[in-house]
CSV table of N, CA, C and O in Angstrom, one decimal:
chain,number,residue,atom,x,y,z
A,128,ASP,N,-22.6,-18.5,-15.3
A,128,ASP,CA,-21.9,-17.5,-14.1
A,128,ASP,C,-20.7,-16.6,-14.9
A,128,ASP,O,-20.3,-16.5,-14.6
A,129,GLU,N,-21.7,-14.4,-14.6
A,129,GLU,CA,-20.1,-13.7,-14.6
A,129,GLU,C,-19.3,-14.1,-13.5
A,129,GLU,O,-18.1,-14.6,-13.7
A,130,ILE,N,-19.1,-14.2,-12.9
A,130,ILE,CA,-18.8,-14.8,-10.9
A,130,ILE,C,-17.4,-15.0,-11.6
A,130,ILE,O,-16.9,-14.9,-11.2
A,131,ILE,N,-18.0,-16.3,-12.2
A,131,ILE,CA,-16.6,-17.7,-12.5
A,131,ILE,C,-16.2,-17.3,-13.7
A,131,ILE,O,-15.0,-18.0,-12.8
A,132,LYS,N,-17.3,-16.7,-13.9
A,132,LYS,CA,-15.9,-16.3,-15.5
A,132,LYS,C,-15.1,-15.8,-15.2
A,132,LYS,O,-13.8,-16.3,-15.6
A,133,GLN,N,-15.1,-14.6,-14.5
A,133,GLN,CA,-14.3,-13.7,-14.3
A,133,GLN,C,-13.9,-14.7,-12.3
A,133,GLN,O,-12.7,-13.9,-12.3
A,134,ILE,N,-13.5,-15.4,-11.5
A,134,ILE,CA,-12.6,-16.3,-10.7
A,134,ILE,C,-11.8,-16.6,-11.5
A,134,ILE,O,-11.1,-16.6,-11.4
A,135,ALA,N,-12.4,-17.6,-12.8
A,135,ALA,CA,-11.3,-18.5,-13.7
A,135,ALA,C,-10.1,-17.5,-14.6
A,135,ALA,O,-9.2,-18.0,-14.6
A,136,SER,N,-10.6,-16.6,-15.0
A,136,SER,CA,-10.0,-15.4,-15.2
A,136,SER,C,-9.1,-14.6,-14.0
A,136,SER,O,-7.4,-14.2,-14.8
A,137,LEU,N,-8.5,-15.2,-12.7
A,137,LEU,CA,-7.7,-14.9,-11.6
A,137,LEU,C,-5.9,-15.0,-12.1
A,137,LEU,O,-6.6,-16.3,-12.6
A,138,SER,N,-5.1,-14.6,-11.3
A,138,SER,CA,-3.8,-15.5,-11.5
A,138,SER,C,-4.4,-16.9,-10.1
A,138,SER,O,-5.3,-16.8,-9.7
A,139,GLY,N,-3.6,-17.0,-11.0
A,139,GLY,CA,-3.2,-19.3,-10.0
A,139,GLY,C,-3.4,-18.8,-8.5
A,139,GLY,O,-5.0,-20.0,-8.5
A,140,LYS,N,-3.0,-18.0,-8.0
A,140,LYS,CA,-2.5,-17.6,-6.6
A,140,LYS,C,-4.4,-17.3,-5.7
A,140,LYS,O,-4.4,-18.0,-5.3
A,141,TYR,N,-5.2,-16.6,-6.3
A,141,TYR,CA,-5.7,-16.2,-5.6
A,141,TYR,C,-6.8,-16.9,-6.6
A,141,TYR,O,-8.1,-16.9,-5.5
A,142,LYS,N,-7.4,-17.3,-7.3
A,142,LYS,CA,-8.1,-17.7,-8.0
A,142,LYS,C,-8.2,-19.8,-7.0
A,142,LYS,O,-9.1,-19.9,-6.9
A,143,GLU,N,-7.1,-20.2,-7.0
A,143,GLU,CA,-8.0,-21.4,-6.0
A,143,GLU,C,-7.9,-21.1,-4.6
A,143,GLU,O,-9.4,-21.9,-4.0
A,144,VAL,N,-7.4,-19.8,-4.2
A,144,VAL,CA,-7.7,-19.6,-2.9
A,144,VAL,C,-9.4,-18.5,-2.7
A,144,VAL,O,-10.0,-19.4,-1.6
A,145,LEU,N,-10.1,-18.8,-3.4
A,145,LEU,CA,-11.0,-18.3,-3.3
A,145,LEU,C,-11.9,-19.5,-3.8
A,145,LEU,O,-13.3,-19.5,-3.7
A,146,ILE,N,-11.7,-19.9,-4.3
A,146,ILE,CA,-12.4,-21.1,-4.9
A,146,ILE,C,-12.5,-22.2,-4.0
A,146,ILE,O,-13.6,-22.4,-3.3
A,147,LEU,N,-11.4,-22.4,-3.1
A,147,LEU,CA,-11.8,-23.0,-1.9
A,147,LEU,C,-12.3,-22.4,-0.5
A,147,LEU,O,-13.3,-23.7,0.3
A,148,TYR,N,-12.2,-21.5,-0.5
A,148,TYR,CA,-12.7,-21.0,0.0
A,148,TYR,C,-14.2,-20.3,0.2
A,148,TYR,O,-15.2,-21.0,1.1
A,149,TYR,N,-14.6,-19.6,-1.1
A,149,TYR,CA,-16.2,-19.8,-1.6
A,149,TYR,C,-17.4,-21.2,-1.5
A,149,TYR,O,-18.4,-20.9,-1.2
A,150,TYR,N,-16.4,-22.1,-2.4
A,150,TYR,CA,-17.0,-23.2,-3.0
A,150,TYR,C,-16.9,-24.0,-2.1
A,150,TYR,O,-18.0,-24.5,-3.0
A,151,GLN,N,-15.8,-24.6,-1.6
A,151,GLN,CA,-15.8,-25.5,-1.4
A,151,GLN,C,-16.1,-25.9,0.5
A,151,GLN,O,-15.7,-26.2,0.5
A,152,GLU,N,-16.1,-24.1,0.7
A,152,GLU,CA,-16.1,-23.8,2.3
A,152,GLU,C,-15.3,-24.0,2.9
A,152,GLU,O,-15.4,-24.8,4.2
A,153,MET,N,-14.4,-23.8,2.8
A,153,MET,CA,-12.3,-24.3,3.6
A,153,MET,C,-12.9,-23.4,4.9
A,153,MET,O,-12.9,-21.9,3.0
A,154,ASN,N,-12.2,-23.1,5.5
A,154,ASN,CA,-11.8,-22.1,6.0
A,154,ASN,C,-10.5,-21.8,5.9
A,154,ASN,O,-8.9,-22.6,5.7
A,155,THR,N,-10.0,-20.3,5.9
A,155,THR,CA,-8.0,-20.0,6.9
A,155,THR,C,-7.3,-21.7,6.9
A,155,THR,O,-6.3,-21.4,6.2
A,156,LYS,N,-7.3,-21.7,7.6
A,156,LYS,CA,-6.5,-23.0,7.8
A,156,LYS,C,-6.6,-23.9,6.9
A,156,LYS,O,-4.8,-24.7,7.1
A,157,GLU,N,-7.5,-24.4,6.6
A,157,GLU,CA,-7.9,-25.5,6.5
A,157,GLU,C,-7.0,-25.3,4.2
A,157,GLU,O,-6.3,-26.5,4.6
A,158,ILE,N,-7.2,-23.9,3.7
A,158,ILE,CA,-6.8,-24.3,2.9
A,158,ILE,C,-5.0,-23.6,2.9
A,158,ILE,O,-4.0,-24.2,2.8
A,159,SER,N,-5.1,-23.5,5.1
A,159,SER,CA,-3.2,-23.1,4.1
A,159,SER,C,-3.1,-24.8,4.5
A,159,SER,O,-2.1,-25.0,3.8
A,160,ASP,N,-4.0,-25.4,4.7
A,160,ASP,CA,-3.0,-26.4,5.4
A,160,ASP,C,-2.2,-27.6,4.0
A,160,ASP,O,-1.7,-28.5,3.9
A,161,VAL,N,-4.0,-27.5,3.4
A,161,VAL,CA,-4.1,-27.7,1.8
A,161,VAL,C,-3.5,-27.0,1.1
A,161,VAL,O,-2.2,-28.4,-0.1
A,162,LEU,N,-2.7,-26.4,0.6
A,162,LEU,CA,-1.3,-25.6,-0.3
A,162,LEU,C,-0.7,-25.3,0.2
A,162,LEU,O,0.1,-24.8,0.0
A,163,ASN,N,-0.2,-25.5,1.8
A,163,ASN,CA,1.7,-25.5,2.4
A,163,ASN,C,1.8,-24.8,2.5
A,163,ASN,O,3.1,-24.1,2.0
A,164,ILE,N,0.8,-23.4,3.0
A,164,ILE,CA,0.7,-21.6,2.7
A,164,ILE,C,0.6,-21.0,4.0
A,164,ILE,O,-0.5,-21.6,4.6
A,165,SER,N,1.2,-20.5,5.1
A,165,SER,CA,0.6,-19.8,5.7
A,165,SER,C,-0.8,-19.5,6.1
A,165,SER,O,-1.5,-19.4,4.9
A,166,ILE,N,-1.2,-19.2,7.0
A,166,ILE,CA,-2.5,-18.9,7.1
A,166,ILE,C,-1.9,-17.3,6.8
A,166,ILE,O,-3.5,-16.7,6.2
A,167,ASN,N,-1.6,-16.7,7.1
A,167,ASN,CA,-1.5,-14.7,6.8
A,167,ASN,C,-1.5,-14.9,4.9
A,167,ASN,O,-1.9,-14.3,5.1
A,168,THR,N,-0.7,-15.9,4.7
A,168,THR,CA,-0.5,-16.4,3.1
A,168,THR,C,-2.1,-16.5,2.8
A,168,THR,O,-2.0,-15.8,1.3
A,169,VAL,N,-3.0,-17.3,3.2
A,169,VAL,CA,-4.2,-17.4,2.3
A,169,VAL,C,-5.2,-15.8,2.5
A,169,VAL,O,-6.1,-16.0,1.8
A,170,LYS,N,-4.8,-15.1,3.8
A,170,LYS,CA,-5.8,-13.8,4.3
A,170,LYS,C,-5.5,-13.5,3.3
A,170,LYS,O,-6.2,-12.3,2.7
A,171,SER,N,-3.9,-12.6,2.8
A,171,SER,CA,-3.8,-11.8,2.6
A,171,SER,C,-4.2,-12.1,0.6
A,171,SER,O,-4.6,-11.7,-0.4
A,172,ARG,N,-3.9,-13.5,-0.1
A,172,ARG,CA,-4.2,-13.9,-1.3
A,172,ARG,C,-5.9,-12.9,-0.7
A,172,ARG,O,-6.4,-13.5,-2.1
A,173,LEU,N,-7.1,-14.5,0.2
A,173,LEU,CA,-8.2,-13.9,-0.4
A,173,LEU,C,-8.7,-12.6,-0.8
A,173,LEU,O,-9.2,-11.8,-1.0
A,174,LEU,N,-7.9,-11.7,0.5
A,174,LEU,CA,-8.3,-10.2,-0.2
A,174,LEU,C,-7.8,-9.7,-1.3
A,174,LEU,O,-8.7,-9.0,-1.3
A,175,ARG,N,-7.6,-9.4,-1.4
A,175,ARG,CA,-6.3,-9.6,-3.0
A,175,ARG,C,-6.9,-10.2,-4.3
A,175,ARG,O,-7.3,-9.0,-5.3
A,176,GLY,N,-7.8,-11.5,-4.4
A,176,GLY,CA,-8.0,-12.1,-5.5
A,176,GLY,C,-9.5,-11.2,-5.4
A,176,GLY,O,-10.1,-10.9,-6.4
A,177,LYS,N,-10.6,-11.4,-4.0
A,177,LYS,CA,-11.8,-10.7,-3.8
A,177,LYS,C,-11.8,-9.0,-4.5
A,177,LYS,O,-12.1,-8.6,-5.1
A,178,LYS,N,-11.0,-8.3,-4.5
A,178,LYS,CA,-10.9,-6.5,-4.9
A,178,LYS,C,-10.2,-7.0,-6.0
A,178,LYS,O,-10.9,-6.4,-7.0
A,179,ALA,N,-9.6,-7.8,-6.7
A,179,ALA,CA,-9.3,-8.2,-7.8
A,179,ALA,C,-10.6,-8.6,-8.7
A,179,ALA,O,-10.9,-8.2,-10.0
A,180,LEU,N,-11.7,-9.6,-8.5
A,180,LEU,CA,-12.5,-9.6,-9.5
A,180,LEU,C,-13.4,-8.1,-9.1
A,180,LEU,O,-14.2,-8.6,-9.9
A,181,GLN,N,-13.8,-7.5,-6.9
A,181,GLN,CA,-15.0,-6.9,-7.2
A,181,GLN,C,-14.2,-5.4,-8.8
A,181,GLN,O,-14.8,-5.0,-9.3
A,182,SER,N,-12.9,-5.1,-8.8
A,182,SER,CA,-12.5,-4.4,-9.9
A,182,SER,C,-13.0,-4.9,-11.2
A,182,SER,O,-13.3,-4.8,-11.8
A,183,LYS,N,-12.2,-6.6,-12.0
A,183,LYS,CA,-13.1,-7.1,-13.2
A,183,LYS,C,-14.4,-6.7,-13.1
A,183,LYS,O,-14.9,-6.8,-14.0
A,184,LEU,N,-15.3,-7.0,-12.0
A,184,LEU,CA,-16.8,-6.8,-12.4
A,184,LEU,C,-17.5,-5.1,-12.1
A,184,LEU,O,-18.2,-5.9,-13.2
A,185,GLU,N,-16.6,-4.1,-11.9
A,185,GLU,CA,-17.3,-3.4,-11.8
A,185,GLU,C,-16.6,-2.1,-13.1
A,185,GLU,O,-17.4,-1.9,-13.9
A,186,ILE,N,-15.2,-3.3,-13.5
A,186,ILE,CA,-15.6,-2.4,-15.7
A,186,ILE,C,-16.4,-3.2,-16.2
A,186,ILE,O,-16.4,-2.2,-16.7
A,187,GLY,N,-16.8,-4.2,-15.3
A,187,GLY,CA,-17.6,-5.1,-16.7
A,187,GLY,C,-19.1,-4.2,-16.5
A,187,GLY,O,-19.7,-4.3,-17.7
A,188,GLY,N,-19.1,-3.6,-16.0
A,188,GLY,CA,-21.0,-2.9,-14.9
A,188,GLY,C,-21.5,-3.9,-14.6
A,188,GLY,O,-23.6,-3.9,-15.0
A,189,LYS,N,-21.2,-4.8,-13.6
A,189,LYS,CA,-21.0,-5.7,-13.2
A,189,LYS,C,-22.0,-5.7,-12.0
A,189,LYS,O,-22.9,-6.3,-11.3
A,190,LEU,N,-21.1,-4.6,-11.5
A,190,LEU,CA,-21.5,-4.5,-9.7
A,190,LEU,C,-21.8,-2.3,-9.8
A,190,LEU,O,-21.5,-1.9,-10.5
A,191,GLU,N,-22.8,-2.3,-9.0
A,191,GLU,CA,-22.9,-0.8,-9.0
A,191,GLU,C,-22.8,-0.6,-7.6
A,191,GLU,O,-22.9,-0.8,-7.3
């Protein structure tokens, strides 16, 4: 799957929160606890990770 491939190519800090949020279905509080980072950091990484992923998919012509 192209999305999984592109997630895997992201920086580790973005990759881990995206995987925990979307594939492990954890909420921001749970991710914060697991990674020992603040909830605001989790939210920031989710936002930046989603933007980076969207950019990679658009460049690859996967999104229109």
